[in-house]
Amino acid sequence: NNKQFCRLRSGVFQVFRSAEGGKVNTISLAQASVSLHPDGELEIRSTSGAPGKDLLLQAADDEEAASWVDAVKREIESEAKKEQSSQHLMRNGTAMFKYNYSNSKRMRRQFWISEAGSELCWGKAKTDEDAKDVSKVDLRDCIGIIYGPMTTTFVRCAARREDPAWACFSLLFMGRTLDLACVGDTQVRAWFHGLQRLITRVGLSPAMPLVSDAT
């Protein structure tokens, strides 16, 4: 009887060895399904393709299992609505600040996700993604995302950084980073979590974790 403790929080289902801690498993409910089995069992499956994420749990009885399933389903539905909202925002595009490694200065640019959902594009204005004045990165080449001003680029300009730490995040590529700052809390949540899901879906190897503990 290996009793473990479970917690449902901010779209994430977590399993701990005991009430004091010792995390065993974490599943993002933005990419998950849940089902109820006989004899008080419930199953939470990750749809992200990441290995070792599926959970088969034994509740005290059928009623408790059904209660957990209902709660997890509500979170999955809530995460789906958030994703739809962030996808809409990212495809329409918003202004963000891009920090440059060479001179530590920032530039205000319009950012948006390509129609295929696999490229992050930016320019002085949103236009055809194949236009000459549009820059872009392929999210299939992205190896991670970090919340906060943690990269070398941000550290170099820490004393004169104009944006608050909570507005900053970075995309990681082999040999480079793309360092950005959003305007407002709503945009931070939409862009960071939206890109996090996109990277997991189109670019990140299942064996390589995202570098983030943001909720």
PDB file of C-alpha atoms in Angstrom:
ATOM      1  CA  ASN A   1       0.000   0.000   0.000  1.00  0.00           C
ATOM      2  CA  ASN A   2       2.128   2.844  -1.324  1.00  0.00           C
ATOM      3  CA  LYS A   3      -0.031   5.806  -0.328  1.00  0.00           C
ATOM      4  CA  GLN A   4       0.777   9.008  -2.182  1.00  0.00           C
ATOM      5  CA  PHE A   5      -0.583  12.544  -1.960  1.00  0.00           C
ATOM      6  CA  CYS A   6      -2.114  14.361  -4.917  1.00  0.00           C
ATOM      7  CA  ARG A   7      -2.627  18.058  -5.595  1.00  0.00           C
ATOM      8  CA  LEU A   8      -4.560  19.845  -8.322  1.00  0.00           C
ATOM      9  CA  ARG A   9      -3.278  23.351  -8.886  1.00  0.00           C
ATOM     10  CA  SER A  10      -3.352  25.898 -11.721  1.00  0.00           C
ATOM     11  CA  GLY A  11      -3.941  23.362 -14.473  1.00  0.00           C
ATOM     12  CA  VAL A  12      -1.341  20.917 -13.139  1.00  0.00           C
ATOM     13  CA  PHE A  13      -1.875  17.558 -11.421  1.00  0.00           C
ATOM     14  CA  GLN A  14       0.953  16.705  -9.016  1.00  0.00           C
ATOM     15  CA  VAL A  15       1.760  13.537  -7.078  1.00  0.00           C
ATOM     16  CA  PHE A  16       3.952  13.561  -3.940  1.00  0.00           C
ATOM     17  CA  ARG A  17       5.467  10.775  -1.846  1.00  0.00           C
ATOM     18  CA  SER A  18       4.018  12.278   1.321  1.00  0.00           C
ATOM     19  CA  ALA A  19       2.184  15.311   2.673  1.00  0.00           C
ATOM     20  CA  GLU A  20       5.582  16.884   3.362  1.00  0.00           C
ATOM     21  CA  GLY A  21       6.673  16.759  -0.288  1.00  0.00           C
ATOM     22  CA  GLY A  22       8.870  14.639  -2.524  1.00  0.00           C
ATOM     23  CA  LYS A  23       7.341  15.190  -5.963  1.00  0.00           C
ATOM     24  CA  VAL A  24       6.873  11.968  -7.958  1.00  0.00           C
ATOM     25  CA  ASN A  25       5.035  13.086 -11.065  1.00  0.00           C
ATOM     26  CA  THR A  26       3.520  16.168 -12.699  1.00  0.00           C
ATOM     27  CA  ILE A  27       1.060  16.295 -15.595  1.00  0.00           C
ATOM     28  CA  SER A  28       0.036  19.476 -17.383  1.00  0.00           C
ATOM     29  CA  LEU A  29      -3.731  19.266 -17.830  1.00  0.00           C
ATOM     30  CA  ALA A  30      -3.476  21.431 -20.946  1.00  0.00           C
ATOM     31  CA  GLN A  31      -2.516  18.180 -22.676  1.00  0.00           C
ATOM     32  CA  ALA A  32      -4.250  15.403 -20.766  1.00  0.00           C
ATOM     33  CA  SER A  33      -7.337  13.226 -20.478  1.00  0.00           C
ATOM     34  CA  VAL A  34      -8.942  11.572 -17.456  1.00  0.00           C
ATOM     35  CA  SER A  35     -11.145   8.495 -17.076  1.00  0.00           C
ATOM     36  CA  LEU A  36     -12.882   6.665 -14.249  1.00  0.00           C
ATOM     37  CA  HIS A  37     -12.365   2.910 -13.789  1.00  0.00           C
ATOM     38  CA  PRO A  38     -14.158   0.405 -11.546  1.00  0.00           C
ATOM     39  CA  ASP A  39     -13.160  -0.182  -7.918  1.00  0.00           C
ATOM     40  CA  GLY A  40     -12.179   3.420  -7.198  1.00  0.00           C
ATOM     41  CA  GLU A  41      -9.490   3.748  -9.871  1.00  0.00           C
ATOM     42  CA  LEU A  42      -8.894   6.796 -12.036  1.00  0.00           C
ATOM     43  CA  GLU A  43      -6.451   7.255 -14.899  1.00  0.00           C
ATOM     44  CA  ILE A  44      -4.857  10.490 -16.065  1.00  0.00           C
ATOM     45  CA  ARG A  45      -3.068  10.244 -19.394  1.00  0.00           C
ATOM     46  CA  SER A  46      -0.740  12.817 -20.910  1.00  0.00           C
ATOM     47  CA  THR A  47      -1.406  13.576 -24.579  1.00  0.00           C
ATOM     48  CA  SER A  48       1.907  15.453 -25.024  1.00  0.00           C
ATOM     49  CA  GLY A  49       3.873  12.316 -25.884  1.00  0.00           C
ATOM     50  CA  ALA A  50       6.200  12.737 -22.905  1.00  0.00           C
ATOM     51  CA  PRO A  51       7.211   9.329 -21.476  1.00  0.00           C
ATOM     52  CA  GLY A  52       6.426   8.289 -17.907  1.00  0.00           C
ATOM     53  CA  LYS A  53       3.641  10.821 -17.393  1.00  0.00           C
ATOM     54  CA  ASP A  54       0.528   8.609 -17.320  1.00  0.00           C
ATOM     55  CA  LEU A  55      -0.990   7.926 -13.911  1.00  0.00           C
ATOM     56  CA  LEU A  56      -3.218   5.121 -12.616  1.00  0.00           C
ATOM     57  CA  LEU A  57      -4.424   6.061  -9.146  1.00  0.00           C
ATOM     58  CA  GLN A  58      -6.440   4.232  -6.496  1.00  0.00           C
ATOM     59  CA  ALA A  59      -8.860   6.322  -4.463  1.00  0.00           C
ATOM     60  CA  ALA A  60     -10.392   5.280  -1.148  1.00  0.00           C
ATOM     61  CA  ASP A  61     -13.704   4.439  -2.846  1.00  0.00           C
ATOM     62  CA  ASP A  62     -15.745   5.037  -6.010  1.00  0.00           C
ATOM     63  CA  GLU A  63     -17.184   8.303  -4.691  1.00  0.00           C
ATOM     64  CA  GLU A  64     -13.770   9.814  -4.017  1.00  0.00           C
ATOM     65  CA  ALA A  65     -12.496   8.639  -7.412  1.00  0.00           C
ATOM     66  CA  ALA A  66     -15.490  10.233  -9.168  1.00  0.00           C
ATOM     67  CA  SER A  67     -14.912  13.463  -7.265  1.00  0.00           C
ATOM     68  CA  TRP A  68     -11.276  13.586  -8.436  1.00  0.00           C
ATOM     69  CA  VAL A  69     -12.298  12.843 -12.025  1.00  0.00           C
ATOM     70  CA  ASP A  70     -14.860  15.664 -11.999  1.00  0.00           C
ATOM     71  CA  ALA A  71     -12.296  18.113 -10.616  1.00  0.00           C
ATOM     72  CA  VAL A  72      -9.651  17.108 -13.154  1.00  0.00           C
ATOM     73  CA  LYS A  73     -12.170  17.372 -16.021  1.00  0.00           C
ATOM     74  CA  ARG A  74     -13.035  20.916 -14.952  1.00  0.00           C
ATOM     75  CA  GLU A  75      -9.362  21.860 -14.989  1.00  0.00           C
ATOM     76  CA  ILE A  76      -8.858  20.266 -18.428  1.00  0.00           C
ATOM     77  CA  GLU A  77     -11.824  22.260 -19.786  1.00  0.00           C
ATOM     78  CA  SER A  78     -10.490  25.440 -18.178  1.00  0.00           C
ATOM     79  CA  GLU A  79      -7.035  24.887 -19.696  1.00  0.00           C
ATOM     80  CA  ALA A  80      -8.600  24.276 -23.125  1.00  0.00           C
ATOM     81  CA  LYS A  81     -10.388  27.642 -22.939  1.00  0.00           C
ATOM     82  CA  LYS A  82      -7.157  29.372 -21.901  1.00  0.00           C
ATOM     83  CA  GLU A  83      -5.322  27.783 -24.817  1.00  0.00           C
ATOM     84  CA  GLN A  84      -7.965  28.908 -27.302  1.00  0.00           C
ATOM     85  CA  SER A  85      -7.703  32.438 -25.941  1.00  0.00           C
ATOM     86  CA  SER A  86      -3.897  32.493 -26.094  1.00  0.00           C
ATOM     87  CA  GLN A  87      -3.874  31.003 -29.595  1.00  0.00           C
ATOM     88  CA  HIS A  88      -6.237  33.740 -30.761  1.00  0.00           C
ATOM     89  CA  LEU A  89      -4.046  36.442 -29.222  1.00  0.00           C
ATOM     90  CA  MET A  90      -0.801  35.014 -30.618  1.00  0.00           C
ATOM     91  CA  ARG A  91      -2.152  34.622 -34.150  1.00  0.00           C
ATOM     92  CA  ASN A  92      -3.541  38.176 -34.151  1.00  0.00           C
ATOM     93  CA  GLY A  93      -0.276  39.443 -32.736  1.00  0.00           C
ATOM     94  CA  THR A  94       0.717  41.929 -30.034  1.00  0.00           C
ATOM     95  CA  ALA A  95       3.560  44.318 -29.383  1.00  0.00           C
ATOM     96  CA  MET A  96       6.495  43.045 -27.293  1.00  0.00           C
ATOM     97  CA  PHE A  97       9.998  44.244 -26.578  1.00  0.00           C
ATOM     98  CA  LYS A  98      12.948  42.285 -27.972  1.00  0.00           C
ATOM     99  CA  TYR A  99      16.258  42.614 -26.137  1.00  0.00           C
ATOM    100  CA  ASN A 100      19.455  42.518 -28.209  1.00  0.00           C
ATOM    101  CA  TYR A 101      22.518  40.619 -27.030  1.00  0.00           C
ATOM    102  CA  SER A 102      24.987  42.868 -28.881  1.00  0.00           C
ATOM    103  CA  ASN A 103      24.076  46.172 -27.238  1.00  0.00           C
ATOM    104  CA  SER A 104      21.583  45.151 -24.504  1.00  0.00           C
ATOM    105  CA  LYS A 105      19.036  47.566 -25.952  1.00  0.00           C
ATOM    106  CA  ARG A 106      15.399  46.721 -26.551  1.00  0.00           C
ATOM    107  CA  MET A 107      13.241  47.233 -29.610  1.00  0.00           C
ATOM    108  CA  ARG A 108       9.459  47.366 -29.749  1.00  0.00           C
ATOM    109  CA  ARG A 109       8.175  44.969 -32.390  1.00  0.00           C
ATOM    110  CA  GLN A 110       4.920  43.308 -33.392  1.00  0.00           C
ATOM    111  CA  PHE A 111       5.002  39.539 -32.722  1.00  0.00           C
ATOM    112  CA  TRP A 112       2.662  36.863 -34.037  1.00  0.00           C
ATOM    113  CA  ILE A 113       2.470  33.134 -34.712  1.00  0.00           C
ATOM    114  CA  SER A 114       2.459  31.911 -38.312  1.00  0.00           C
ATOM    115  CA  GLU A 115      -0.673  30.370 -39.808  1.00  0.00           C
ATOM    116  CA  ALA A 116       0.898  26.907 -39.535  1.00  0.00           C
ATOM    117  CA  GLY A 117       1.612  27.549 -35.845  1.00  0.00           C
ATOM    118  CA  SER A 118       5.259  26.511 -36.165  1.00  0.00           C
ATOM    119  CA  GLU A 119       7.000  29.908 -36.457  1.00  0.00           C
ATOM    120  CA  LEU A 120       7.227  32.989 -34.273  1.00  0.00           C
ATOM    121  CA  CYS A 121       7.363  36.071 -36.493  1.00  0.00           C
ATOM    122  CA  TRP A 122       8.093  39.720 -35.762  1.00  0.00           C
ATOM    123  CA  GLY A 123       8.483  43.045 -37.527  1.00  0.00           C
ATOM    124  CA  LYS A 124       7.689  46.736 -37.207  1.00  0.00           C
ATOM    125  CA  ALA A 125       4.123  45.827 -38.142  1.00  0.00           C
ATOM    126  CA  LYS A 126       2.239  42.593 -38.727  1.00  0.00           C
ATOM    127  CA  THR A 127       2.400  41.707 -42.396  1.00  0.00           C
ATOM    128  CA  ASP A 128       2.850  38.720 -44.679  1.00  0.00           C
ATOM    129  CA  GLU A 129       5.107  36.279 -42.854  1.00  0.00           C
ATOM    130  CA  ASP A 130       7.188  35.875 -46.036  1.00  0.00           C
ATOM    131  CA  ALA A 131       7.845  39.620 -46.397  1.00  0.00           C
ATOM    132  CA  LYS A 132      11.506  40.692 -46.490  1.00  0.00           C
ATOM    133  CA  ASP A 133      11.254  42.860 -43.376  1.00  0.00           C
ATOM    134  CA  VAL A 134       9.825  40.064 -41.230  1.00  0.00           C
ATOM    135  CA  SER A 135      12.109  38.085 -38.928  1.00  0.00           C
ATOM    136  CA  LYS A 136      11.120  34.674 -37.631  1.00  0.00           C
ATOM    137  CA  VAL A 137      12.280  31.597 -35.746  1.00  0.00           C
ATOM    138  CA  ASP A 138      11.159  28.024 -36.246  1.00  0.00           C
ATOM    139  CA  LEU A 139       9.655  26.734 -33.011  1.00  0.00           C
ATOM    140  CA  ARG A 140      10.632  23.213 -34.059  1.00  0.00           C
ATOM    141  CA  ASP A 141      14.225  24.281 -33.345  1.00  0.00           C
ATOM    142  CA  CYS A 142      13.412  25.613 -29.885  1.00  0.00           C
ATOM    143  CA  ILE A 143      14.850  23.560 -27.024  1.00  0.00           C
ATOM    144  CA  GLY A 144      13.204  25.303 -24.081  1.00  0.00           C
ATOM    145  CA  ILE A 145      11.601  28.366 -22.554  1.00  0.00           C
ATOM    146  CA  ILE A 146      12.570  30.247 -19.372  1.00  0.00           C
ATOM    147  CA  TYR A 147      10.347  32.569 -17.381  1.00  0.00           C
ATOM    148  CA  GLY A 148      12.005  35.707 -16.021  1.00  0.00           C
ATOM    149  CA  PRO A 149      15.151  37.681 -16.976  1.00  0.00           C
ATOM    150  CA  MET A 150      17.566  34.764 -16.554  1.00  0.00           C
ATOM    151  CA  THR A 151      19.656  34.630 -19.742  1.00  0.00           C
ATOM    152  CA  THR A 152      23.005  36.287 -20.440  1.00  0.00           C
ATOM    153  CA  THR A 153      21.287  39.000 -22.474  1.00  0.00           C
ATOM    154  CA  PHE A 154      19.023  39.980 -19.601  1.00  0.00           C
ATOM    155  CA  VAL A 155      21.807  39.738 -17.009  1.00  0.00           C
ATOM    156  CA  ARG A 156      23.999  42.102 -19.049  1.00  0.00           C
ATOM    157  CA  CYS A 157      21.336  44.812 -18.994  1.00  0.00           C
ATOM    158  CA  ALA A 158      19.980  44.155 -15.486  1.00  0.00           C
ATOM    159  CA  ALA A 159      20.943  47.603 -14.150  1.00  0.00           C
ATOM    160  CA  ARG A 160      19.112  49.434 -16.947  1.00  0.00           C
ATOM    161  CA  ARG A 161      16.396  46.939 -17.878  1.00  0.00           C
ATOM    162  CA  GLU A 162      13.191  48.885 -18.445  1.00  0.00           C
ATOM    163  CA  ASP A 163      10.735  46.012 -17.988  1.00  0.00           C
ATOM    164  CA  PRO A 164       9.762  44.302 -14.707  1.00  0.00           C
ATOM    165  CA  ALA A 165      11.110  40.793 -14.155  1.00  0.00           C
ATOM    166  CA  TRP A 166       7.597  39.267 -14.275  1.00  0.00           C
ATOM    167  CA  ALA A 167       7.145  40.537 -17.857  1.00  0.00           C
ATOM    168  CA  CYS A 168      10.263  38.817 -19.234  1.00  0.00           C
ATOM    169  CA  PHE A 169      10.890  35.391 -20.740  1.00  0.00           C
ATOM    170  CA  SER A 170      13.303  33.768 -23.187  1.00  0.00           C
ATOM    171  CA  LEU A 171      13.155  31.118 -25.885  1.00  0.00           C
ATOM    172  CA  LEU A 172      16.229  28.880 -26.045  1.00  0.00           C
ATOM    173  CA  PHE A 173      17.842  27.718 -29.269  1.00  0.00           C
ATOM    174  CA  MET A 174      21.178  26.040 -29.880  1.00  0.00           C
ATOM    175  CA  GLY A 175      23.758  28.818 -29.580  1.00  0.00           C
ATOM    176  CA  ARG A 176      21.294  31.691 -29.075  1.00  0.00           C
ATOM    177  CA  THR A 177      18.314  32.982 -27.133  1.00  0.00           C
ATOM    178  CA  LEU A 178      15.335  35.138 -28.056  1.00  0.00           C
ATOM    179  CA  ASP A 179      14.723  37.468 -25.118  1.00  0.00           C
ATOM    180  CA  LEU A 180      11.354  39.157 -24.835  1.00  0.00           C
ATOM    181  CA  ALA A 181       9.261  41.321 -22.527  1.00  0.00           C
ATOM    182  CA  CYS A 182       5.476  41.586 -22.676  1.00  0.00           C
ATOM    183  CA  VAL A 183       3.216  44.538 -21.982  1.00  0.00           C
ATOM    184  CA  GLY A 184       0.830  43.638 -19.159  1.00  0.00           C
ATOM    185  CA  ASP A 185       0.036  40.551 -17.111  1.00  0.00           C
ATOM    186  CA  THR A 186      -2.576  39.200 -19.535  1.00  0.00           C
ATOM    187  CA  GLN A 187      -0.079  39.150 -22.400  1.00  0.00           C
ATOM    188  CA  VAL A 188       2.594  37.475 -20.267  1.00  0.00           C
ATOM    189  CA  ARG A 189       0.280  34.596 -19.420  1.00  0.00           C
ATOM    190  CA  ALA A 190      -1.010  34.258 -22.975  1.00  0.00           C
ATOM    191  CA  TRP A 191       2.403  34.348 -24.657  1.00  0.00           C
ATOM    192  CA  PHE A 192       4.426  32.366 -22.133  1.00  0.00           C
ATOM    193  CA  HIS A 193       1.947  29.533 -21.622  1.00  0.00           C
ATOM    194  CA  GLY A 194       0.852  29.618 -25.248  1.00  0.00           C
ATOM    195  CA  LEU A 195       4.421  29.287 -26.526  1.00  0.00           C
ATOM    196  CA  GLN A 196       5.139  26.672 -23.876  1.00  0.00           C
ATOM    197  CA  ARG A 197       2.354  24.498 -25.291  1.00  0.00           C
ATOM    198  CA  LEU A 198       3.369  25.142 -28.904  1.00  0.00           C
ATOM    199  CA  ILE A 199       6.997  24.266 -28.245  1.00  0.00           C
ATOM    200  CA  THR A 200       5.983  21.057 -26.521  1.00  0.00           C
ATOM    201  CA  ARG A 201       3.719  20.173 -29.428  1.00  0.00           C
ATOM    202  CA  VAL A 202       5.847  21.090 -32.457  1.00  0.00           C
ATOM    203  CA  GLY A 203       9.419  21.450 -31.352  1.00  0.00           C
ATOM    204  CA  LEU A 204      10.555  20.042 -28.050  1.00  0.00           C
ATOM    205  CA  SER A 205      11.751  16.479 -27.827  1.00  0.00           C
ATOM    206  CA  PRO A 206       9.629  14.553 -25.268  1.00  0.00           C
ATOM    207  CA  ALA A 207      12.858  13.642 -23.463  1.00  0.00           C
ATOM    208  CA  MET A 208      13.865  17.294 -22.993  1.00  0.00           C
ATOM    209  CA  PRO A 209      11.965  19.167 -20.265  1.00  0.00           C
ATOM    210  CA  LEU A 210      10.914  22.791 -20.485  1.00  0.00           C
ATOM    211  CA  VAL A 211      13.057  25.007 -18.295  1.00  0.00           C
ATOM    212  CA  SER A 212      10.244  26.541 -16.298  1.00  0.00           C
ATOM    213  CA  ASP A 213       8.370  26.265 -13.027  1.00  0.00           C
ATOM    214  CA  ALA A 214       6.010  29.119 -13.803  1.00  0.00           C
ATOM    215  CA  THR A 215       2.314  28.665 -13.059  1.00  0.00           C
TER     216      THR A 215
END
